[in-house]
XYZ file of C-alpha atoms in Angstrom:
684
model
C 93.312 -85.368 -48.070
C 96.569 -83.472 -48.488
C 95.646 -82.419 -52.018
C 92.245 -81.195 -50.806
C 93.933 -79.071 -48.159
C 96.187 -77.548 -50.826
C 93.163 -76.509 -52.842
C 91.509 -75.147 -49.687
C 94.664 -73.169 -48.947
C 94.428 -71.515 -52.345
C 90.729 -70.729 -51.851
C 91.303 -69.260 -48.383
C 94.188 -67.163 -49.669
C 92.275 -65.810 -52.660
C 89.233 -64.875 -50.589
C 91.477 -63.354 -47.940
C 93.231 -61.141 -50.469
C 89.987 -59.967 -52.052
C 88.518 -58.996 -48.688
C 91.787 -57.410 -47.525
C 91.843 -55.242 -50.635
C 88.213 -54.285 -50.087
C 88.929 -53.429 -46.437
C 92.007 -51.324 -47.176
C 91.107 -49.722 -50.503
C 87.363 -49.923 -51.209
C 85.233 -49.703 -48.054
C 86.501 -50.380 -44.497
C 83.574 -52.482 -43.314
C 84.138 -52.975 -39.595
C 83.120 -56.659 -39.530
C 86.077 -57.484 -41.794
C 88.461 -56.858 -38.913
C 87.227 -60.199 -37.537
C 86.979 -62.048 -40.849
C 90.510 -61.321 -42.082
C 92.428 -62.908 -39.162
C 90.221 -66.016 -39.353
C 90.896 -66.430 -43.075
C 94.608 -65.872 -42.542
C 94.825 -68.600 -39.879
C 92.798 -70.954 -42.089
C 95.148 -70.280 -44.993
C 98.297 -70.921 -42.917
C 96.889 -74.114 -41.433
C 95.775 -75.482 -44.797
C 99.138 -74.579 -46.343
C 101.040 -76.320 -43.557
C 99.131 -79.600 -43.649
C 98.366 -79.696 -47.344
C 100.674 -81.062 -50.056
C 101.558 -78.965 -53.076
C 99.563 -79.819 -56.162
C 101.432 -80.898 -59.272
C 100.207 -80.906 -62.814
C 102.013 -84.043 -64.125
C 103.198 -87.357 -62.714
C 105.380 -90.059 -64.371
C 106.119 -93.683 -63.591
C 109.806 -94.363 -62.977
C 111.116 -97.935 -63.024
C 113.996 -98.755 -60.754
C 116.066 -101.931 -60.601
C 117.573 -103.059 -57.335
C 120.292 -105.611 -56.943
C 120.476 -107.703 -53.816
C 123.521 -109.784 -53.055
C 122.945 -112.604 -50.639
C 125.703 -114.823 -49.364
C 125.158 -118.509 -48.702
C 127.422 -121.294 -47.621
C 127.651 -124.453 -49.687
C 127.885 -127.902 -48.126
C 131.553 -128.012 -48.805
C 132.048 -124.896 -46.762
C 132.553 -122.431 -49.612
C 130.801 -119.046 -49.435
C 128.890 -118.289 -52.655
C 127.342 -114.897 -53.586
C 123.804 -115.133 -54.889
C 122.763 -112.030 -56.951
C 119.042 -111.206 -57.029
C 117.780 -108.493 -59.435
C 114.361 -106.929 -58.662
C 112.404 -104.241 -60.485
C 110.096 -101.590 -58.862
C 107.905 -98.819 -60.304
C 107.514 -95.420 -58.519
C 105.076 -92.584 -59.319
C 106.916 -89.262 -58.968
C 105.903 -85.691 -59.826
C 107.499 -83.825 -62.658
C 109.030 -80.657 -61.263
C 109.856 -78.087 -63.896
C 111.388 -74.680 -63.399
C 108.495 -72.172 -63.483
C 108.303 -69.580 -66.231
C 107.873 -65.917 -65.340
C 104.223 -66.077 -66.421
C 103.439 -69.143 -64.329
C 105.314 -67.738 -61.336
C 103.314 -64.504 -61.492
C 100.045 -66.435 -61.780
C 101.037 -68.580 -58.808
C 101.739 -65.558 -56.640
C 98.768 -63.545 -57.847
C 96.173 -66.279 -57.428
C 97.821 -68.223 -54.579
C 98.068 -71.378 -56.690
C 99.731 -74.271 -54.797
C 103.237 -74.782 -56.087
C 106.040 -77.283 -55.516
C 108.508 -74.407 -55.639
C 109.274 -73.421 -52.070
C 110.218 -69.843 -52.984
C 106.783 -69.243 -54.515
C 105.016 -70.712 -51.497
C 107.034 -68.415 -49.270
C 106.194 -65.448 -51.468
C 102.487 -66.180 -51.061
C 102.896 -66.419 -47.304
C 104.844 -63.151 -47.218
C 102.184 -61.293 -49.235
C 99.365 -62.508 -47.016
C 101.324 -61.694 -43.878
C 102.034 -58.168 -45.119
C 98.320 -57.706 -45.824
C 97.570 -58.785 -42.252
C 100.089 -56.265 -40.898
C 98.577 -53.561 -43.133
C 95.099 -54.281 -41.798
C 96.438 -54.262 -38.234
C 98.160 -50.905 -38.796
C 94.992 -49.426 -40.272
C 92.889 -50.667 -37.350
C 95.186 -49.927 -34.431
C 97.073 -46.818 -35.560
C 94.238 -44.529 -34.358
C 94.495 -46.149 -30.939
C 98.259 -45.940 -30.492
C 98.696 -42.569 -32.204
C 97.399 -40.530 -29.264
C 98.636 -37.177 -30.672
C 98.623 -35.994 -27.048
C 101.279 -33.369 -27.751
C 99.655 -31.790 -30.795
C 99.643 -27.978 -30.767
C 97.286 -26.199 -33.126
C 95.126 -23.158 -33.660
C 92.400 -22.321 -36.129
C 89.718 -19.728 -36.806
C 86.046 -20.640 -36.578
C 83.063 -18.296 -36.754
C 83.696 -14.919 -38.364
C 81.549 -11.950 -37.348
C 81.800 -8.393 -38.661
C 83.305 -7.281 -35.350
C 84.803 -10.455 -33.851
C 86.220 -13.900 -34.556
C 86.363 -17.183 -32.644
C 89.783 -18.766 -32.234
C 90.522 -22.332 -31.111
C 93.857 -23.114 -29.479
C 95.414 -26.280 -28.092
C 98.704 -25.802 -26.267
C 99.504 -28.590 -23.761
C 101.948 -27.970 -20.952
C 104.271 -30.584 -19.504
C 104.238 -31.315 -15.771
C 101.294 -28.970 -15.183
C 97.539 -29.044 -14.986
C 96.917 -25.700 -16.669
C 98.514 -23.331 -19.136
C 97.627 -19.659 -19.653
C 98.032 -18.513 -23.246
C 97.241 -14.995 -24.417
C 96.147 -14.086 -27.937
C 97.881 -11.022 -29.355
C 96.562 -9.541 -32.593
C 96.789 -6.662 -35.035
C 95.362 -5.477 -38.320
C 97.219 -6.958 -41.267
C 97.845 -5.828 -44.786
C 96.593 -8.375 -47.276
C 99.810 -8.460 -49.314
C 102.725 -7.443 -47.116
C 103.884 -7.927 -43.565
C 102.170 -5.538 -41.209
C 104.132 -3.116 -39.095
C 101.174 -2.305 -36.844
C 101.719 -2.826 -33.106
C 100.444 -6.006 -31.452
C 97.474 -5.723 -29.116
C 96.685 -7.954 -26.203
C 93.616 -10.114 -26.624
C 91.816 -12.702 -24.488
C 93.602 -15.269 -22.343
C 92.890 -18.968 -22.900
C 92.971 -20.975 -19.675
C 94.024 -24.363 -21.007
C 93.642 -27.306 -18.647
C 94.285 -31.025 -18.782
C 90.670 -31.564 -17.773
C 89.558 -30.031 -21.083
C 92.301 -31.706 -23.102
C 94.258 -28.413 -23.292
C 91.708 -26.952 -25.721
C 89.741 -23.725 -25.480
C 87.928 -21.355 -27.809
C 88.257 -17.619 -27.221
C 86.569 -14.703 -28.934
C 88.615 -11.842 -30.337
C 86.464 -8.706 -30.235
C 86.638 -5.065 -31.227
C 87.312 -5.751 -34.903
C 86.114 -3.999 -38.062
C 84.077 -5.608 -40.847
C 85.759 -6.871 -44.034
C 89.231 -6.342 -42.602
C 92.324 -8.540 -42.490
C 93.848 -9.429 -39.133
C 96.556 -11.691 -37.825
C 97.265 -13.251 -34.439
C 99.780 -15.304 -32.508
C 100.282 -16.303 -28.864
C 102.364 -15.343 -25.895
C 102.632 -16.738 -22.411
C 101.555 -14.948 -19.255
C 105.023 -13.351 -19.056
C 104.539 -11.753 -22.501
C 107.020 -14.075 -24.165
C 106.006 -14.911 -27.735
C 105.399 -18.640 -28.096
C 107.116 -20.625 -30.856
C 103.825 -21.771 -32.392
C 102.629 -20.567 -34.778
C 105.931 -19.783 -36.422
C 104.194 -17.147 -38.547
C 101.012 -15.313 -37.511
C 97.651 -16.810 -38.483
C 95.620 -14.519 -40.737
C 91.882 -14.166 -41.198
C 89.342 -11.823 -42.747
C 86.292 -10.571 -40.847
C 82.780 -10.906 -42.257
C 81.054 -8.050 -44.089
C 78.607 -5.837 -42.275
C 75.194 -7.396 -43.120
C 73.597 -3.949 -42.950
C 75.572 -2.848 -45.995
C 73.813 -4.047 -49.135
C 76.684 -3.439 -51.509
C 76.708 -6.881 -53.106
C 78.738 -9.977 -52.272
C 81.382 -11.848 -54.205
C 83.052 -14.735 -52.408
C 83.346 -18.515 -52.302
C 82.939 -21.098 -49.583
C 83.599 -24.845 -49.453
C 81.052 -27.490 -48.468
C 81.950 -31.128 -47.872
C 81.845 -33.927 -45.286
C 83.208 -37.326 -44.262
C 86.916 -37.908 -43.740
C 89.252 -40.318 -42.018
C 93.048 -40.381 -42.260
C 94.846 -42.849 -44.501
C 91.958 -44.150 -46.519
C 92.377 -45.539 -49.104
C 95.178 -47.153 -47.141
C 98.817 -46.359 -47.782
C 101.607 -48.036 -45.775
C 102.869 -45.813 -42.954
C 100.504 -43.037 -44.035
C 98.432 -43.027 -40.855
C 98.231 -39.237 -40.514
C 97.606 -38.295 -44.127
C 94.282 -36.901 -45.343
C 94.747 -36.879 -49.091
C 91.493 -34.994 -49.615
C 92.875 -32.117 -47.552
C 96.095 -32.157 -49.587
C 94.047 -31.835 -52.771
C 91.864 -29.118 -51.256
C 94.936 -27.109 -50.207
C 96.323 -27.353 -53.738
C 92.954 -26.190 -55.081
C 92.674 -23.210 -52.743
C 96.293 -22.061 -52.879
C 97.814 -23.449 -56.093
C 101.529 -23.112 -56.633
C 100.810 -21.913 -60.190
C 97.801 -19.565 -59.933
C 97.496 -18.865 -63.649
C 97.496 -22.533 -64.603
C 95.076 -23.279 -61.796
C 92.672 -20.609 -63.006
C 92.669 -22.115 -66.464
C 92.036 -25.563 -64.967
C 89.078 -24.205 -63.048
C 87.757 -22.659 -66.234
C 87.882 -25.930 -68.173
C 84.317 -26.958 -67.547
C 83.250 -30.576 -67.588
C 79.530 -29.824 -67.582
C 77.896 -26.514 -66.782
C 74.143 -26.137 -66.423
C 72.150 -23.007 -65.765
C 69.494 -23.427 -63.103
C 66.909 -20.878 -62.064
C 65.634 -21.093 -58.500
C 62.460 -19.216 -59.376
C 60.797 -22.360 -60.734
C 61.975 -21.975 -64.335
C 63.083 -24.944 -66.385
C 66.613 -26.295 -66.509
C 68.342 -25.029 -69.641
C 70.573 -27.021 -71.920
C 74.260 -27.381 -71.065
C 76.251 -24.256 -71.885
C 79.925 -23.583 -72.362
C 81.776 -21.887 -69.553
C 83.091 -18.377 -70.011
C 86.789 -19.099 -69.609
C 87.756 -15.442 -69.851
C 85.822 -14.371 -66.783
C 87.022 -17.416 -64.839
C 90.655 -16.557 -65.435
C 90.291 -12.815 -64.868
C 88.406 -12.998 -61.597
C 88.383 -15.685 -58.934
C 86.343 -14.902 -55.841
C 88.194 -15.310 -52.530
C 87.357 -18.408 -50.502
C 86.253 -17.163 -47.078
C 85.343 -20.298 -45.093
C 84.437 -23.972 -45.169
C 81.259 -25.620 -43.885
C 82.056 -29.168 -42.773
C 78.836 -31.171 -42.908
C 79.616 -33.979 -40.471
C 81.538 -37.246 -40.031
C 84.643 -35.261 -39.143
C 85.854 -38.388 -37.360
C 84.841 -42.030 -37.720
C 84.594 -43.258 -34.156
C 83.420 -46.705 -35.281
C 85.418 -47.244 -38.490
C 87.445 -49.376 -38.879
C 87.085 -50.202 -35.178
C 85.087 -48.799 -32.286
C 87.182 -48.427 -29.155
C 84.237 -47.918 -26.828
C 82.186 -45.241 -25.131
C 85.145 -43.452 -23.644
C 85.812 -39.712 -23.580
C 89.519 -40.153 -24.266
C 88.811 -42.471 -27.217
C 86.783 -39.741 -28.909
C 89.215 -36.930 -28.059
C 92.098 -38.971 -29.448
C 90.454 -39.097 -32.890
C 90.014 -35.310 -32.969
C 93.638 -34.819 -31.944
C 94.688 -37.231 -34.660
C 92.920 -35.181 -37.332
C 94.342 -31.880 -36.119
C 97.768 -33.519 -36.001
C 97.516 -34.360 -39.703
C 99.974 -32.312 -41.801
C 97.396 -32.473 -44.603
C 94.655 -30.879 -42.497
C 97.053 -28.337 -41.010
C 97.610 -26.926 -44.508
C 93.919 -25.995 -44.580
C 92.795 -25.093 -41.049
C 95.677 -22.686 -40.446
C 94.548 -20.649 -43.467
C 90.807 -21.223 -43.862
C 88.128 -20.657 -41.184
C 85.974 -23.756 -40.670
C 82.556 -24.207 -39.089
C 81.015 -27.565 -38.319
C 77.974 -29.661 -37.800
C 78.105 -33.305 -36.791
C 76.603 -36.567 -37.979
C 76.423 -40.156 -36.791
C 80.081 -41.196 -37.028
C 81.133 -38.554 -34.528
C 79.084 -40.782 -32.209
C 78.268 -44.209 -33.690
C 76.673 -45.402 -36.922
C 73.059 -44.277 -37.498
C 72.788 -42.730 -34.031
C 69.381 -41.383 -33.025
C 69.505 -39.214 -29.900
C 65.720 -39.129 -29.247
C 66.168 -35.804 -27.491
C 68.016 -37.499 -24.632
C 71.486 -35.995 -24.119
C 72.339 -38.696 -21.562
C 71.727 -41.540 -24.029
C 75.088 -43.322 -24.483
C 77.423 -42.704 -26.144
C 76.168 -39.165 -26.866
C 77.646 -37.473 -23.790
C 81.251 -38.598 -24.208
C 81.147 -38.238 -27.988
C 79.803 -34.690 -27.947
C 82.202 -33.664 -25.188
C 85.036 -34.031 -27.719
C 82.953 -32.479 -30.498
C 82.241 -29.435 -28.356
C 85.861 -28.919 -27.342
C 87.340 -29.191 -30.792
C 84.585 -28.057 -33.157
C 81.308 -26.800 -31.671
C 82.556 -23.968 -29.471
C 84.133 -22.303 -32.493
C 80.825 -22.311 -34.391
C 78.448 -19.362 -34.488
C 76.363 -18.883 -31.360
C 73.055 -20.714 -31.359
C 69.854 -18.728 -30.921
C 69.089 -21.240 -28.145
C 71.897 -21.527 -25.620
C 73.681 -24.864 -25.446
C 72.374 -26.161 -28.773
C 74.337 -27.426 -31.769
C 72.118 -25.802 -34.411
C 72.845 -22.187 -35.327
C 72.446 -19.592 -38.044
C 74.671 -16.825 -39.394
C 75.008 -14.254 -42.158
C 77.869 -13.745 -44.553
C 77.303 -10.853 -46.921
C 74.047 -11.245 -48.810
C 73.685 -14.927 -47.904
C 72.104 -16.434 -44.793
C 72.844 -19.894 -43.378
C 70.990 -22.212 -41.010
C 72.963 -25.236 -39.797
C 70.822 -28.086 -38.483
C 71.414 -30.602 -35.718
C 70.109 -33.815 -37.286
C 71.149 -36.258 -34.535
C 70.312 -35.106 -31.032
C 66.549 -34.891 -31.475
C 65.810 -37.493 -34.152
C 63.243 -40.097 -33.193
C 63.600 -43.841 -33.192
C 61.866 -44.504 -36.515
C 61.152 -48.150 -35.626
C 58.695 -47.248 -32.907
C 55.508 -45.233 -32.412
C 53.435 -43.548 -35.095
C 55.490 -42.365 -38.142
C 53.483 -39.136 -38.135
C 55.074 -38.247 -34.788
C 58.656 -38.890 -35.892
C 60.919 -35.870 -35.874
C 64.492 -35.231 -36.878
C 64.799 -31.711 -35.503
C 62.534 -31.550 -32.478
C 60.029 -28.793 -31.686
C 62.533 -26.229 -30.413
C 64.838 -26.486 -33.410
C 61.909 -26.489 -35.831
C 60.670 -23.253 -34.275
C 64.130 -21.710 -34.651
C 64.282 -22.803 -38.304
C 60.828 -21.423 -39.149
C 61.678 -18.145 -37.427
C 64.900 -17.947 -39.420
C 63.032 -18.522 -42.697
C 60.721 -15.634 -41.907
C 63.620 -13.398 -40.914
C 65.789 -13.960 -43.977
C 63.016 -14.035 -46.577
C 63.589 -10.402 -47.588
C 66.852 -9.658 -45.823
C 69.172 -12.069 -47.675
C 69.453 -12.897 -51.364
C 70.518 -16.546 -51.039
C 69.545 -18.853 -48.193
C 71.537 -21.996 -47.411
C 70.101 -24.726 -45.180
C 72.798 -27.125 -43.996
C 71.778 -30.704 -43.240
C 74.330 -33.382 -42.436
C 72.144 -35.976 -44.193
C 70.437 -35.563 -47.581
C 67.069 -33.878 -47.669
C 65.987 -35.828 -50.736
C 64.211 -39.173 -50.402
C 65.804 -40.578 -53.554
C 68.672 -42.411 -51.856
C 67.902 -46.055 -51.193
C 69.672 -48.746 -49.135
C 70.562 -47.155 -45.752
C 69.280 -43.835 -47.047
C 65.695 -44.882 -46.387
C 66.383 -45.051 -42.645
C 69.169 -42.503 -42.121
C 68.232 -39.536 -44.344
C 65.172 -37.293 -44.380
C 63.370 -40.086 -46.239
C 62.721 -41.651 -42.839
C 60.828 -38.540 -41.689
C 58.331 -37.933 -44.522
C 55.814 -35.847 -42.567
C 58.334 -33.412 -41.131
C 60.177 -33.254 -44.441
C 56.980 -32.460 -46.363
C 56.138 -29.591 -44.020
C 59.667 -28.223 -44.244
C 59.728 -28.469 -48.031
C 56.537 -26.403 -48.223
C 58.177 -23.785 -46.012
C 61.382 -23.837 -48.061
C 59.430 -23.306 -51.267
C 57.840 -20.185 -49.818
C 61.281 -18.551 -49.710
C 63.132 -17.531 -52.885
C 66.677 -18.704 -53.656
C 66.963 -21.473 -51.071
C 69.664 -24.141 -51.444
C 70.098 -27.192 -49.217
C 73.661 -28.388 -48.579
C 74.156 -31.971 -47.421
C 76.691 -34.801 -47.295
C 76.863 -38.281 -45.742
C 76.242 -40.556 -48.772
C 79.833 -40.588 -50.123
C 78.491 -39.545 -53.510
C 77.625 -36.301 -55.268
C 74.156 -35.340 -56.467
C 72.376 -32.147 -57.484
C 68.623 -32.499 -56.951
C 65.777 -30.144 -57.754
C 62.562 -30.047 -55.714
C 59.770 -28.903 -58.042
C 57.236 -26.528 -56.512
C 54.631 -26.776 -59.240
C 52.497 -23.732 -60.006
C 53.186 -21.970 -56.737
C 56.252 -21.189 -54.725
C 59.930 -21.487 -55.575
C 61.976 -24.482 -56.587
C 64.535 -25.711 -54.073
C 67.956 -27.059 -55.032
C 70.003 -29.559 -53.017
C 73.759 -30.005 -53.418
C 74.954 -33.163 -51.664
C 78.718 -33.640 -51.662
C 80.892 -36.236 -49.928
C 83.322 -37.690 -49.041
C 86.216 -35.302 -48.627
C 88.603 -38.160 -47.874
C 86.954 -41.535 -47.458
C 85.516 -44.460 -49.404
C 82.982 -44.646 -52.176
C 81.291 -47.835 -53.297
C 82.055 -48.841 -56.916
C 79.496 -50.441 -59.251
C 76.564 -50.200 -56.799
C 74.304 -47.150 -57.305
C 71.713 -46.227 -54.702
C 70.167 -43.001 -56.029
C 66.892 -43.094 -57.937
C 66.733 -40.598 -60.842
C 63.351 -39.129 -59.855
C 60.567 -39.497 -57.360
C 57.287 -41.269 -57.966
C 55.456 -38.346 -56.379
C 54.512 -35.696 -58.937
C 53.221 -32.117 -58.903
C 51.217 -30.261 -61.509
C 52.918 -27.553 -63.514
C 51.067 -25.366 -65.988
C 52.679 -24.189 -69.180
C 51.219 -21.884 -71.786
C 51.310 -22.384 -75.531
C 50.443 -19.570 -77.957
C 48.560 -20.841 -81.033
C 47.978 -18.751 -84.174
C 44.378 -19.192 -85.384
C 43.178 -19.096 -88.998
C 41.703 -15.617 -88.574
C 45.131 -14.294 -87.554
C 44.374 -14.015 -83.877
C 46.310 -15.732 -81.116
C 44.999 -18.066 -78.491
C 46.778 -19.047 -75.307
C 46.326 -22.727 -74.490
C 47.261 -23.947 -71.039
C 48.699 -27.416 -70.539
C 49.063 -29.119 -67.184
C 52.076 -31.418 -66.951
C 52.921 -33.858 -64.198
C 56.475 -33.182 -63.004
C 58.399 -35.371 -60.526
C 58.511 -33.746 -57.117
C 62.225 -34.581 -56.824
C 64.433 -34.855 -59.856
C 68.166 -35.580 -60.144
C 69.998 -32.974 -62.209
C 73.403 -34.655 -61.960
C 74.736 -37.678 -60.103
C 78.403 -38.688 -59.756
C 79.197 -41.572 -57.452
C 82.879 -42.135 -58.226
C 85.694 -40.527 -56.313
C 87.278 -40.735 -52.868
C 87.871 -36.981 -52.601
C 84.963 -34.613 -53.263
C 84.029 -31.083 -52.297
C 81.751 -28.339 -53.561
C 82.946 -24.783 -54.098
C 80.060 -22.312 -54.103
C 80.625 -18.818 -55.441
C 78.061 -16.274 -54.243
C 77.788 -13.310 -56.611
C 75.162 -10.662 -55.819
C 76.966 -7.681 -57.271
C 74.122 -7.354 -59.774
C 70.926 -7.529 -57.707
C 68.859 -8.052 -60.828
C 70.873 -11.152 -61.668
C 72.187 -12.837 -58.486
C 73.918 -16.158 -59.061
C 75.589 -18.993 -57.185
C 78.179 -20.819 -59.250
C 78.738 -24.359 -58.042
C 81.912 -26.222 -58.892
C 82.205 -29.874 -57.912
C 85.747 -31.105 -57.498
C 86.381 -34.861 -57.522
C 89.826 -36.341 -56.925
C 91.345 -32.899 -57.397
C 89.779 -32.201 -60.809
C 86.694 -30.210 -61.889
C 83.861 -32.680 -62.451
C 80.724 -30.562 -62.778
C 79.610 -26.945 -62.887
C 76.187 -25.528 -62.184
C 75.067 -21.920 -62.313
C 72.113 -21.176 -60.048
C 70.341 -18.034 -61.214
C 68.492 -16.483 -58.305
C 65.353 -14.438 -58.220
C 65.982 -10.731 -57.568
C 65.272 -9.857 -53.930
C 64.612 -6.300 -52.849
C 66.533 -6.204 -49.612
C 65.301 -4.155 -46.721
C 67.348 -0.998 -46.436
C 68.959 0.269 -43.288
C 69.684 3.680 -41.847
C 71.977 2.379 -39.148
C 75.287 4.066 -38.447
C 77.066 0.982 -39.713
C 75.833 1.714 -43.213
C 77.432 5.155 -43.184
C 80.995 4.347 -42.095
C 83.791 2.862 -44.212
C 84.892 -0.719 -43.661
C 87.434 0.266 -41.049
C 88.683 3.304 -39.211
C 91.987 2.815 -40.968
C 90.089 3.206 -44.246
C 88.823 6.611 -43.086
C 92.332 7.811 -42.303
C 93.686 6.411 -45.566
C 91.087 8.356 -47.520
C 92.238 11.658 -46.080
C 95.873 10.833 -46.652
C 96.889 9.766 -43.149
C 98.872 6.580 -42.556
C 98.267 5.507 -38.953
C 100.709 2.601 -39.143
C 103.578 5.085 -39.396
C 102.623 6.804 -36.161
C 103.880 3.998 -33.950
């Protein structure tokens, strides 16, 4: 019995360690938070009651001498010596070698050496403490005193600014934004101007978004805060800078980058006492603002795989070498980031309930991260949301009162939504915006999605009638007014992902997806951006003989798990479309004949798929300086290194011209004065 318990102890310990490693380093499956303590208790109990196992036993003979005294009849005492022999079975205990000691500790092998048994117990106990820290740190790290500010939506004449500035022993705090135009390279000496006042209250978790207005397009500004008595506040220690959007009425060509990614939670993969770190944000900050710009430019230029792709339904060309010279000489500025959802994980590794404070605490925790602060204080960010801002695979069914939607979105609105671009429909989370020659539509894929396990599948919707109308109207509006069109979906548009993808992505809404795809293919140069799957894939939607091909770039996670070994993306769809190609044949009489062939092409086809990597983002460079050859250059970064490049060659779009006054003025009034030799900054 004791030997059996020793073997069971080893089995419990080995299984416990495998699952603990998976929980902390591979994928934090929430059910493991219950399994690990049970296995730990089973291991301790079996270790306590079980005997150590030994590899060799020997028989040891022992002689015992017994002296018995007896009295003779004459009264003398005589000693009677009795010699007896016994045999004992004892274990052979040898000093362990380094190799055997390591094997014992690594595989939890029962050992007669007490120090090794204690080492095994210590390792398993430390793993239990690590799991407990990972689970409960988000609960105890309230970050209630975090102070932060960031820039959200950028307009040509305004910008949205988020501020959190709690006040002790008060219920409200009035904070004024002061701002001025800033030189891009040196400290500005322009006077500060008073901007809007943020009325921060405990009721709204000391957070508010204000709009700074009266700005000029394509101009650098900076801001800081002061209290109601005009005293400059200590945070931020240096002013926060931003750059306003171009005037969309000026068709002078665009050249800029933006970042697209999704899915992050602090301290995963787990690192002891690293509860506030977001390693993906650290890597992103190093990518955006490298300490050695020249070396970084060369690194960017070292292409892993670059493919040219034409959105006007032409074939994919063979891989081509990157032009390292142009990459080093010119790097487009990164203007903003689109975060595609799962900004928090309310239910991973543990769900602390449908409570407003529980959700707000997770947002505060992220903004309290030194890693994230490196990015949001320098890069404007706009957001959409996905299921883990609420709970896994949430379907809102158009009912805003369906728990836990109300409390979850209360925190999402405070910290992320209000800084987004204004929705065409008031109070909605979907919105569209322009940046240069590119137009964006950001979907809400959660609030209106149907319960796919009920009713007729033909009636299932992800977007709802009102949002669908807004999206169709947007497609008609931007068809000839923007060169590139980006549709942002928190979940993949393709139906190629299996496993949970068949119920959580657009694959679960085939009728609505089919109608949308037809609409997308009526618009040139349309790219879908998505996340959610913790993998990267570039997917082409073939239009056949009519319309335009659509490209999807799905990139995640920014800082979260990926699943090794298991692959859930099919390489192509079973559905096909007909595509005609022409072949010119030279006849015997010297004439030419054009022969048409009809090929069956998969409707959806994977261009590139990379599953590995805990830290992924896409950098998209929009270049429309040559309207006859507009391109989007996609760079996929995985674990801080370039992993894939794709050049999307767009179809030329003849943009509608404008005669508005905005097309006739320089980018700023300061620019007018500079051109005639006046320096307004020296007047004050």
